[in-house]
Amino acid sequence: MRSNSEHLLVIGDDKATRDAVSRHLERRGYRVTVAEDDRQALDLIAHQPFDGVLLDVTSPGTGAVEVLAQIQAGDRGAHLPVVVLSADGEIERIAQCLEMGADDYLREPLDPVLLGARVAATLERQRLRKQVQAGLKREEVLAFERDVQIAREIQASFLPESIPQPPGWEIAVSFHPAREVAGDFYDVFPLSNNRRVGFVIADVCDKGVGAALFMGLFRSLIRAFAQQHHTLSWMDALIDDDPVVHATWPGRRRGVPTIGASALRDAIGMTNNYIARTHEQAIMFATVFFGALDPTTGSLLYVNAGHDSPIIVGPGGVRAELEPTGPLVGVIPGETFDIGEAHLDPGDTLLAYTDGVTEARAPDGTFFTEERLMGLVAQPASSAAAIMERVEASVRVFTGDADQYDDITLLGVRRASLL
Amino acid sequence: MENKLDITVSRAGRAGDVTVLALDGRLHTGTARILETKLNELLIHDGNQKLVIDMSRVPFLSSAGMRSLLAGAKTARSRGGGLKIAALLPDIRKLFATTGLDKMFDVHDTVDEAVAAF
């Protein structure tokens, strides 16, 4: 015989029956509480959890059938298994109780063995029902996790399958998504009739499926606007100037040349206007760095829209930080984004990153920091991929067992050294 | 990361019509909802219009935190009021400059200055 800790409520106005039932059940190891009438029974059920009810419906005066209805109507009673006790010859009342959802019945005079068996079987069925319900909950959790996985796969499909590698250049990317879906992305594609290589690194605000959806939108708009411009880019050869009027942003330059400049500015400006106007209520924004590289000369034009400054490092250490030329994208419609200009000499590497790197956290909560990143990047390296691997390894060691809170994305562009 | 953000609300201004929210904690995905709920309660439910956010005890601000501040500013403006930012720590001030948030918000060095600016 198994040891029972289940708590049963015995309801009935006949003391002799109550006592007999209680005694038999207690002998089988159940905890038993008794109620003499419906009011007391409902009060007890409302205030403590029971595993089952034995309801004596013999006496017509107790309104036992109504008690059953009320038990089942209550919050706690709805799933409470009920075994009905009845004197012989009251088949109709038993049938009524079973129709109302009672789980089983016993007739008096009571047989202790039968009582034990029926109660045990009823409680076992209840346990199985609960397991099935818990199983359904697990199913729901699994379905949610599948959705997150699908979101992650769709997100990954927005990243380029292959990275253009112009002769004399190395372009490398690495992307470590956080467990929770987040909104980093990168993109590399030809611009201006293949005369420029466009590359983008961006971080869409916040986390979760919302960030992932907007990541897809930002990425598509930037590329579509940049390449839509591409179809008009015969004008680039004619319009040889994109003058910059004001210089309030640190990365801003005056009188910048040319090919790719308006593609950059229009792609970011139009994306900004689209998100800020069409999705005004969502308040979704991104920090974006968009560069247009001339692989023949090493000249680089860029828009840095509120993104962490990419670093240019040469054989002698850090040469430049490409500071913002405008605010983050998607908040203020009509915002202008200016063009910055830089140059990559042979042996130089540009490293762009998202704040998942600098804000990576050690188990004690301290940040990786920009200073630590700078220290790693400044050391000599044979390739962009080597610098990125060094950074990744250092972040891994730094964070140890701590959770990765945010996506970690790195993009490196290196100009080969002269032989 | 710890999901704790304390918000102390007080009254300021000559007419007592400026509500100051002193935040204490890191403002990120896990705590942004706390601020959003408080801002909505103050702006929409209680009808406050002029808010100052005291950021002197906010050592970390993620993009989710920026969102909650932008949302609060938008709600305040739509109700004829405003939301001003005060007392940024150096790292956060730098972040405001990088992202252009310093041009999207009215940012002041001290809470008193922000209150007086209404």
Tab-separated table of N, CA, C and O in Angstrom, chain A residues 2 4 6 30 51 81 103 116-132:
chain	number	residue	atom	x	y	z
A	2	ARG	N	0.525	2.157	-0.875
A	2	ARG	CA	1.330	3.371	-0.939
A	2	ARG	C	0.941	4.328	0.183
A	2	ARG	O	-0.167	4.312	0.698
A	4	ASN	N	-0.197	7.765	1.447
A	4	ASN	CA	-0.952	8.861	0.847
A	4	ASN	C	-0.813	10.134	1.668
A	4	ASN	O	-0.901	10.093	2.882
A	6	GLU	N	-2.619	12.779	0.320
A	6	GLU	CA	-3.709	13.576	-0.251
A	6	GLU	C	-4.714	13.986	0.826
A	6	GLU	O	-4.975	13.241	1.765
A	30	TYR	N	-4.823	8.729	4.110
A	30	TYR	CA	-5.253	10.051	3.644
A	30	TYR	C	-5.465	10.985	4.821
A	30	TYR	O	-5.784	10.546	5.933
A	51	ASP	N	-7.618	17.497	-2.397
A	51	ASP	CA	-7.322	16.661	-3.569
A	51	ASP	C	-8.549	15.913	-4.056
A	51	ASP	O	-8.563	15.417	-5.181
A	81	PRO	N	-11.891	16.306	-7.975
A	81	PRO	CA	-12.607	15.052	-8.216
A	81	PRO	C	-13.598	14.768	-7.084
A	81	PRO	O	-13.294	15.002	-5.917
A	103	ASP	N	-17.049	11.980	-10.394
A	103	ASP	CA	-16.118	11.044	-11.034
A	103	ASP	C	-16.497	9.582	-10.817
A	103	ASP	O	-16.230	8.728	-11.662
A	116	GLY	N	-11.712	2.290	-0.716
A	116	GLY	CA	-10.293	2.601	-0.933
A	116	GLY	C	-9.922	2.551	-2.406
A	116	GLY	O	-9.229	3.429	-2.926
A	117	ALA	N	-10.412	1.511	-3.091
A	117	ALA	CA	-10.050	1.321	-4.503
A	117	ALA	C	-10.610	2.442	-5.373
A	117	ALA	O	-9.923	2.990	-6.246
A	118	ARG	N	-11.879	2.799	-5.121
A	118	ARG	CA	-12.501	3.846	-5.956
A	118	ARG	C	-11.843	5.195	-5.742
A	118	ARG	O	-11.603	5.942	-6.682
A	119	VAL	N	-11.553	5.489	-4.460
A	119	VAL	CA	-10.921	6.784	-4.158
A	119	VAL	C	-9.527	6.837	-4.793
A	119	VAL	O	-9.151	7.821	-5.436
A	120	ALA	N	-8.780	5.735	-4.636
A	120	ALA	CA	-7.425	5.717	-5.204
A	120	ALA	C	-7.463	5.890	-6.720
A	120	ALA	O	-6.677	6.649	-7.302
A	121	ALA	N	-8.405	5.193	-7.369
A	121	ALA	CA	-8.504	5.273	-8.832
A	121	ALA	C	-8.890	6.684	-9.272
A	121	ALA	O	-8.361	7.222	-10.252
A	122	THR	N	-9.805	7.311	-8.530
A	122	THR	CA	-10.245	8.661	-8.879
A	122	THR	C	-9.093	9.654	-8.766
A	122	THR	O	-8.885	10.498	-9.646
A	123	LEU	N	-8.334	9.514	-7.661
A	123	LEU	CA	-7.208	10.439	-7.475
A	123	LEU	C	-6.127	10.210	-8.541
A	123	LEU	O	-5.498	11.155	-9.011
A	124	GLU	N	-5.942	8.953	-8.936
A	124	GLU	CA	-4.946	8.648	-9.967
A	124	GLU	C	-5.331	9.281	-11.308
A	124	GLU	O	-4.493	9.844	-12.013
A	125	ARG	N	-6.627	9.181	-11.634
A	125	ARG	CA	-7.092	9.818	-12.873
A	125	ARG	C	-6.826	11.321	-12.849
A	125	ARG	O	-6.442	11.924	-13.839
A	126	GLN	N	-7.057	11.911	-11.662
A	126	GLN	CA	-6.837	13.350	-11.523
A	126	GLN	C	-5.363	13.704	-11.742
A	126	GLN	O	-5.034	14.685	-12.400
A	127	ARG	N	-4.484	12.858	-11.170
A	127	ARG	CA	-3.042	13.101	-11.374
A	127	ARG	C	-2.677	13.060	-12.851
A	127	ARG	O	-1.928	13.881	-13.349
A	128	LEU	N	-3.255	12.076	-13.557
A	128	LEU	CA	-2.967	11.955	-14.990
A	128	LEU	C	-3.475	13.176	-15.759
A	128	LEU	O	-2.797	13.694	-16.644
A	129	ARG	N	-4.685	13.636	-15.370
A	129	ARG	CA	-5.231	14.831	-16.028
A	129	ARG	C	-4.281	16.018	-15.867
A	129	ARG	O	-4.039	16.766	-16.802
A	130	LYS	N	-3.755	16.151	-14.624
A	130	LYS	CA	-2.843	17.273	-14.375
A	130	LYS	C	-1.575	17.157	-15.211
A	130	LYS	O	-1.059	18.153	-15.718
A	131	GLN	N	-1.098	15.919	-15.331
A	131	GLN	CA	0.112	15.723	-16.131
A	131	GLN	C	-0.125	16.096	-17.587
A	131	GLN	O	0.725	16.699	-18.237
A	132	VAL	N	-1.321	15.737	-18.084
A	132	VAL	CA	-1.636	16.072	-19.471
A	132	VAL	C	-1.666	17.590	-19.643
A	132	VAL	O	-1.122	18.150	-20.601
